[in-house]
PDB file of C-alpha atoms in Angstrom:
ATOM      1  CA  UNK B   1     -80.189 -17.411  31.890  1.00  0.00           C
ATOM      2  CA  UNK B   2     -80.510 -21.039  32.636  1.00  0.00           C
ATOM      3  CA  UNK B   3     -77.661 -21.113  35.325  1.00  0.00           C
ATOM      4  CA  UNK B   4     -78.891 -17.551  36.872  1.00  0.00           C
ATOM      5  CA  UNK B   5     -82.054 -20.230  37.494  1.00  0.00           C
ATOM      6  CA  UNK B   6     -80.221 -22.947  38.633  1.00  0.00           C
ATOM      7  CA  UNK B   7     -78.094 -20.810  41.208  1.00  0.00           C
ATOM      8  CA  UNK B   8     -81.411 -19.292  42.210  1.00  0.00           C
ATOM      9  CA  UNK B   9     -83.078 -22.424  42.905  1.00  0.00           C
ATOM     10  CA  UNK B  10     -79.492 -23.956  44.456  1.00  0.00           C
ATOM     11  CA  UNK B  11     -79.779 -20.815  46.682  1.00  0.00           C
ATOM     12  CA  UNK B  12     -83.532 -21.824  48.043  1.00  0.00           C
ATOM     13  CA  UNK B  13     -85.659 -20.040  45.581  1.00  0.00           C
ATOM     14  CA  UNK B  14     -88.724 -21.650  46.169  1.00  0.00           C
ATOM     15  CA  UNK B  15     -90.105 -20.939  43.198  1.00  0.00           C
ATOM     16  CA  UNK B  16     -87.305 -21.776  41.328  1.00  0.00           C
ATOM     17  CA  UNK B  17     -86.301 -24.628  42.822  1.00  0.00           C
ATOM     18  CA  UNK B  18     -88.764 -26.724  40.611  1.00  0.00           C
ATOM     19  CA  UNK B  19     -85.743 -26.454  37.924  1.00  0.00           C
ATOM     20  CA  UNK B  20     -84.666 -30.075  36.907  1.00  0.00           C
ATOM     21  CA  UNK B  21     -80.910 -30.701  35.737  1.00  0.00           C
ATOM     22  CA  UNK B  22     -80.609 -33.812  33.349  1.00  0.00           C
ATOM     23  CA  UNK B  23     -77.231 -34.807  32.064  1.00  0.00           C
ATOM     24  CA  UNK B  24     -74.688 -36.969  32.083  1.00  0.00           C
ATOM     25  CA  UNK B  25     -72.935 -36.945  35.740  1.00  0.00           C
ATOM     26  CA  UNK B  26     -69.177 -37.862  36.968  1.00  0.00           C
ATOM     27  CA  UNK B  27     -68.871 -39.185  40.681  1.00  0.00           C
ATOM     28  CA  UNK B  28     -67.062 -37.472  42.910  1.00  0.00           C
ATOM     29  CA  UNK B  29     -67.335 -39.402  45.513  1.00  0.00           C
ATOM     30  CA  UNK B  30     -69.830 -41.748  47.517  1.00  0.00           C
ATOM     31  CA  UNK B  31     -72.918 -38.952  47.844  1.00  0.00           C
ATOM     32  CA  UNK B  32     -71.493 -36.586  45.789  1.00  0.00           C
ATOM     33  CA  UNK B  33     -71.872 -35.826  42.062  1.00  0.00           C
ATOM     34  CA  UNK B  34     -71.165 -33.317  39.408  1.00  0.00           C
ATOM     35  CA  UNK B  35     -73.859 -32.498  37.110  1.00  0.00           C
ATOM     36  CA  UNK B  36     -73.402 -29.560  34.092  1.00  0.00           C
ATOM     37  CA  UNK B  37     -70.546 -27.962  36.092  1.00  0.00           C
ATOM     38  CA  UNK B  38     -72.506 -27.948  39.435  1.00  0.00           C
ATOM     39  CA  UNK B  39     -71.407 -29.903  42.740  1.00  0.00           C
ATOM     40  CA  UNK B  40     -74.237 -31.792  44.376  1.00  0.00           C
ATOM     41  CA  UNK B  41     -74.675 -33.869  47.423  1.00  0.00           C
ATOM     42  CA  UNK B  42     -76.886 -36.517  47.159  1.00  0.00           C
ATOM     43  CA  UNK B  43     -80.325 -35.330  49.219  1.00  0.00           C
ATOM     44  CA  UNK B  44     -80.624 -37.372  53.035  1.00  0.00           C
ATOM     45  CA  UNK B  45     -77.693 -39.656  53.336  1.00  0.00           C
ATOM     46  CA  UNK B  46     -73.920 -39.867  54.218  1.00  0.00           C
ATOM     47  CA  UNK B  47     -71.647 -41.902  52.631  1.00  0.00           C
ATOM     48  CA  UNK B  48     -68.388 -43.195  54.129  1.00  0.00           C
ATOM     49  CA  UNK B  49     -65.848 -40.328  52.688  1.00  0.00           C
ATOM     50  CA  UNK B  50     -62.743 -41.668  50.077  1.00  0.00           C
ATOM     51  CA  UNK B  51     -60.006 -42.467  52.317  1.00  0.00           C
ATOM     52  CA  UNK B  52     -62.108 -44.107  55.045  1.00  0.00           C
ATOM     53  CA  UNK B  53     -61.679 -47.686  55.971  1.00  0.00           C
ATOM     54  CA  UNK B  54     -64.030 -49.816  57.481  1.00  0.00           C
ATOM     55  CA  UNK B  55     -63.727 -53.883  58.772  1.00  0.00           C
ATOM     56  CA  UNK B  56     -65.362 -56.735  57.536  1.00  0.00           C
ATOM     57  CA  UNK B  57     -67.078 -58.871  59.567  1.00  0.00           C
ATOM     58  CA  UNK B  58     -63.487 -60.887  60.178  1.00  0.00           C
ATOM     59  CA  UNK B  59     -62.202 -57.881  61.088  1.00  0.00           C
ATOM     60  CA  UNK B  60     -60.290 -57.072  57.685  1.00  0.00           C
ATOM     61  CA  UNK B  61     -59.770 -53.310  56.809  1.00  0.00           C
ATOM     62  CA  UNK B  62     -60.853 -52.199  53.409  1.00  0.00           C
ATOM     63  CA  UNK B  63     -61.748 -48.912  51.740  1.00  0.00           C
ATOM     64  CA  UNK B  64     -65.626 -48.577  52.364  1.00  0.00           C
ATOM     65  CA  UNK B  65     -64.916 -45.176  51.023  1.00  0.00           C
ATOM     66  CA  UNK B  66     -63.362 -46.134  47.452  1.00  0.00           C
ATOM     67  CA  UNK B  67     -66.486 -48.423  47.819  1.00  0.00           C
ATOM     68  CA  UNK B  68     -69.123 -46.546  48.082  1.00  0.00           C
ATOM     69  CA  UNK B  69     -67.926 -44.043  45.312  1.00  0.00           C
ATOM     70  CA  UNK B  70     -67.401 -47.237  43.024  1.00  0.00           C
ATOM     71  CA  UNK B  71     -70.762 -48.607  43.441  1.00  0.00           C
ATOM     72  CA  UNK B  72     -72.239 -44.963  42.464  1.00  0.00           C
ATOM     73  CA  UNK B  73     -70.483 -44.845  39.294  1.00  0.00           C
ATOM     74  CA  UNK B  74     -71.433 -48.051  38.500  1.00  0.00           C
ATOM     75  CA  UNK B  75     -75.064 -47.533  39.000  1.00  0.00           C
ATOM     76  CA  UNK B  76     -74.506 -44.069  37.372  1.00  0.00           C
ATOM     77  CA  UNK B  77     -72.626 -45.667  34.018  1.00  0.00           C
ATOM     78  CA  UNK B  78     -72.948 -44.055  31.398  1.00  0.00           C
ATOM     79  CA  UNK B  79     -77.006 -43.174  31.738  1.00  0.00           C
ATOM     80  CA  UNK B  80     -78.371 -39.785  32.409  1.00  0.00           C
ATOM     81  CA  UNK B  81     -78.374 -38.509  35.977  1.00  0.00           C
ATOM     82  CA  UNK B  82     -81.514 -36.365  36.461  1.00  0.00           C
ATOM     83  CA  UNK B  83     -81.562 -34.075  39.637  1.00  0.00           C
ATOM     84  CA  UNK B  84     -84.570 -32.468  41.425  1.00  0.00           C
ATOM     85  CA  UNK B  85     -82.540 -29.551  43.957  1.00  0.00           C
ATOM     86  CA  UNK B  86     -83.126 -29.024  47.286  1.00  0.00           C
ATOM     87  CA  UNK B  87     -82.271 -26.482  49.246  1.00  0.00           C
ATOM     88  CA  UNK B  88     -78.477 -25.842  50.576  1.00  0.00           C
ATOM     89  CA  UNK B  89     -77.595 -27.778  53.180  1.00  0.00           C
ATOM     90  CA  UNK B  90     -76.457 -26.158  56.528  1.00  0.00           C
ATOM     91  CA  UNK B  91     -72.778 -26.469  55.079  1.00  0.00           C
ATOM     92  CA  UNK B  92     -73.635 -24.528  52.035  1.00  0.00           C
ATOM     93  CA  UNK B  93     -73.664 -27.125  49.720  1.00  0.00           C
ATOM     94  CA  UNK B  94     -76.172 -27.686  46.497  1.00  0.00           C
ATOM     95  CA  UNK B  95     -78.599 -30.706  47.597  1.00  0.00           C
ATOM     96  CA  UNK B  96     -80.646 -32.527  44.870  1.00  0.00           C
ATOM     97  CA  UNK B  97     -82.419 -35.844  45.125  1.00  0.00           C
ATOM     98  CA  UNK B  98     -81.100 -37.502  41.927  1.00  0.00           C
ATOM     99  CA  UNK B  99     -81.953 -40.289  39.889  1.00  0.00           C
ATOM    100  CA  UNK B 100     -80.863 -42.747  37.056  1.00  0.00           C
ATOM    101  CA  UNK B 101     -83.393 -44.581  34.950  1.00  0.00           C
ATOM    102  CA  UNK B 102     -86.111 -43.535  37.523  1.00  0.00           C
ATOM    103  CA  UNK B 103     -84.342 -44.964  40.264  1.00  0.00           C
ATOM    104  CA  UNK B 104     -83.671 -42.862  43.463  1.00  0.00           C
ATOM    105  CA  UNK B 105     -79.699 -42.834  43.865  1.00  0.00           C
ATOM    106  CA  UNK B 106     -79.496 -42.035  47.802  1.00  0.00           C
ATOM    107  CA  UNK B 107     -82.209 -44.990  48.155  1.00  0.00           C
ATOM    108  CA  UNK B 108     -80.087 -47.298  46.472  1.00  0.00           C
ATOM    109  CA  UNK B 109     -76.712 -46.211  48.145  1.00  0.00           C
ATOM    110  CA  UNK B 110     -78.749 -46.483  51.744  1.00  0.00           C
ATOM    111  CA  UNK B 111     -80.430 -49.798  50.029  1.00  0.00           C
ATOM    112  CA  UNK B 112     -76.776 -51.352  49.494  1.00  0.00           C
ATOM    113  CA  UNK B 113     -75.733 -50.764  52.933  1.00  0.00           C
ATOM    114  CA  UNK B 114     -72.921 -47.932  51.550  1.00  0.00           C
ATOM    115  CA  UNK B 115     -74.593 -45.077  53.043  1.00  0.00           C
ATOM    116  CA  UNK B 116     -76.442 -44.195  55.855  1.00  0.00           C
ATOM    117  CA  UNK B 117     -79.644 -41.884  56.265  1.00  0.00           C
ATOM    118  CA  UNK B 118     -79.244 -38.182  57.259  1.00  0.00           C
ATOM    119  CA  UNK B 119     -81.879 -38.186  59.999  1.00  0.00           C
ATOM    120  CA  UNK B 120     -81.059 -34.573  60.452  1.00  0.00           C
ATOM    121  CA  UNK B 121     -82.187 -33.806  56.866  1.00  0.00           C
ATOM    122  CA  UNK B 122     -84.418 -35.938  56.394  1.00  0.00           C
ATOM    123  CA  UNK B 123     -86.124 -39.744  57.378  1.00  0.00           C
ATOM    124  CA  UNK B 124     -86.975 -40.741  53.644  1.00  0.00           C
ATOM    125  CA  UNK B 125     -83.877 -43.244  54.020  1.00  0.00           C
ATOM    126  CA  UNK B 126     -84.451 -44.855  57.390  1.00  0.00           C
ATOM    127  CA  UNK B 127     -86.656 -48.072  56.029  1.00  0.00           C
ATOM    128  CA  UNK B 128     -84.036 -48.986  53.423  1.00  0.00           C
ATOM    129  CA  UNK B 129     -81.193 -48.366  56.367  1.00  0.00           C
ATOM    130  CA  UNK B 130     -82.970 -50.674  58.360  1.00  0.00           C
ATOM    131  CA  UNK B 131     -83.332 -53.027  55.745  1.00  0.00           C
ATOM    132  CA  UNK B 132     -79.381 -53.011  54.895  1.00  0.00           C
ATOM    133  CA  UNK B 133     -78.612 -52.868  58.969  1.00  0.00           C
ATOM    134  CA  UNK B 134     -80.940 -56.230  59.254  1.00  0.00           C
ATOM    135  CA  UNK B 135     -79.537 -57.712  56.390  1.00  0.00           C
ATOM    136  CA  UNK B 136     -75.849 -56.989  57.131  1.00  0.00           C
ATOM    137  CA  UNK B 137     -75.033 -55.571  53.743  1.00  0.00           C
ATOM    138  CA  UNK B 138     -72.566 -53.037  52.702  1.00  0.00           C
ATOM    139  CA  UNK B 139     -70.556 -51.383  55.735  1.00  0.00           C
ATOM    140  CA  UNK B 140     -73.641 -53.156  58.080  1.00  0.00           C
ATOM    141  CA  UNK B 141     -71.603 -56.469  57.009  1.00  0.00           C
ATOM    142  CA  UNK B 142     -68.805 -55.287  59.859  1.00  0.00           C
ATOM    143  CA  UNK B 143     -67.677 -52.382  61.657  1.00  0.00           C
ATOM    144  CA  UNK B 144     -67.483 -48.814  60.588  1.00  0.00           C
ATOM    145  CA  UNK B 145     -67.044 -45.253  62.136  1.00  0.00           C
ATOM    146  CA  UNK B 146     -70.667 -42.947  60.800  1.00  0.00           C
ATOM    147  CA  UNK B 147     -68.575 -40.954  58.152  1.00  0.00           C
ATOM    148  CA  UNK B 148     -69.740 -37.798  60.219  1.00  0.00           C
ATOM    149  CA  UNK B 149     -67.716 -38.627  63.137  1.00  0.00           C
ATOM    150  CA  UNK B 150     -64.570 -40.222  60.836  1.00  0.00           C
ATOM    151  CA  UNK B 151     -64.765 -36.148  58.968  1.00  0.00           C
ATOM    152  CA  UNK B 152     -65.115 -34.621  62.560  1.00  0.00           C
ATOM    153  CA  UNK B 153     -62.209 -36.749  63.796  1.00  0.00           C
ATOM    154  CA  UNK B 154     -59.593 -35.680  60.710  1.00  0.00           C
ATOM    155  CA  UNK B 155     -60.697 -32.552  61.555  1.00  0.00           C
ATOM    156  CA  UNK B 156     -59.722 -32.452  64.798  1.00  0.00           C
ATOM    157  CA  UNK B 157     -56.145 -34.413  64.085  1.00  0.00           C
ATOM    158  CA  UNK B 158     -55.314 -31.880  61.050  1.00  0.00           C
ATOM    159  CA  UNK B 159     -56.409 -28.947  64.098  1.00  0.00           C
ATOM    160  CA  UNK B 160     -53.694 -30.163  66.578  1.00  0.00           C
ATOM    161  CA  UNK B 161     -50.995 -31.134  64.560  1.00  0.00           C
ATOM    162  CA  UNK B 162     -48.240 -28.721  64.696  1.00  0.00           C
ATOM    163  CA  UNK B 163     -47.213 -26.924  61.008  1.00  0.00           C
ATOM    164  CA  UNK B 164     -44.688 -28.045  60.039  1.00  0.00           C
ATOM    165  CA  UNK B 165     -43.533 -30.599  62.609  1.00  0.00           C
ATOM    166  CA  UNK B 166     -43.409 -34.468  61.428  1.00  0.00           C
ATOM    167  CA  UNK B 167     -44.964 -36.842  64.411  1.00  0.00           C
ATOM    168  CA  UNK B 168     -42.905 -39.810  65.437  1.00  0.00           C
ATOM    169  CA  UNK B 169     -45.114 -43.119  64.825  1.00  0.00           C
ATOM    170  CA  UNK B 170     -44.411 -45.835  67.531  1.00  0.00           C
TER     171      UNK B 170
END
């Protein structure tokens, strides 16, 4: 019964979507978590996605990505992960805004410069972006591609390579 309510509210039942889910969590990846066998993007931000890279201020690459997924499962350890849902996102995905110890995970992602806001979901996030823009921390500290456009791009790439057909690297 409680998982017919939980797919209800994950679904957009308003009045189910009041239903909290509390438990231990393992990170998927920088804004995404998995929480008593259910997938959930973290509510109004994008993180950079695992394989991205992104340059430090000297121009360095490094895996903002693997970053951003490692600071969220250390903030996460081994504490309880309690999730308010949302509804689904325009991908179809479960959205919750989640929190550890009382503390608002997508704030502190955004806060730590390893995220950025969703404007197009919401502008809870914007103040602490701002914040972590002005202070140059996280990806802010260099140069990055808005994991958005980095997805889009792949995307595209995977679209017009030809099956089967290995491209010749110059």
């Amino acid at each position: 019964m409680r998982r017919f309510v939980l797919a209800l509210a994950l679904l957009g039942c308003a009045p189910c979507a009041a239903e909290t889910l509390a438990g231990p969590a393992t990170v998927v990846d920088g804004d995404t978590l998995e929480l008593r066998g259910v997938r959930i993007h973290l509510y109004g931000i994008d993180a950079p996605e695992e394989g991205q890279l992104c340059e430090t201020a000297a121009g360095r690459s490094y895996p903002c990505g693997h970053e951003a997924t490692r600071l969220l499962r250390k903030r996460i350890g081994e504490g309880p992960v309690t999730c308010e849902p949302h509804k689904l996102d325009g991908k179809g995905r479960a959205q919750a805004t989640c929190k550890v110890g009382g503390e608002d995970l997508s704030a502190f992602l955004v806060s730590q410069g390893y995220a950025l806001a969703s404007r197009s979901v919401s502008t809870a996030y914007v103040r602490q972006e701002a914040r972590a823009w002005a202070t140059r921390k996280g990806i802010w500290a260099g140069t990055f591609e808005p994991p958005s456009d980095w997805r889009h791009d792949r995307l595209r790439m995977e679209a017009t390579a030809a099956p089967g057909v290995e491209r010749a690297t110059r």
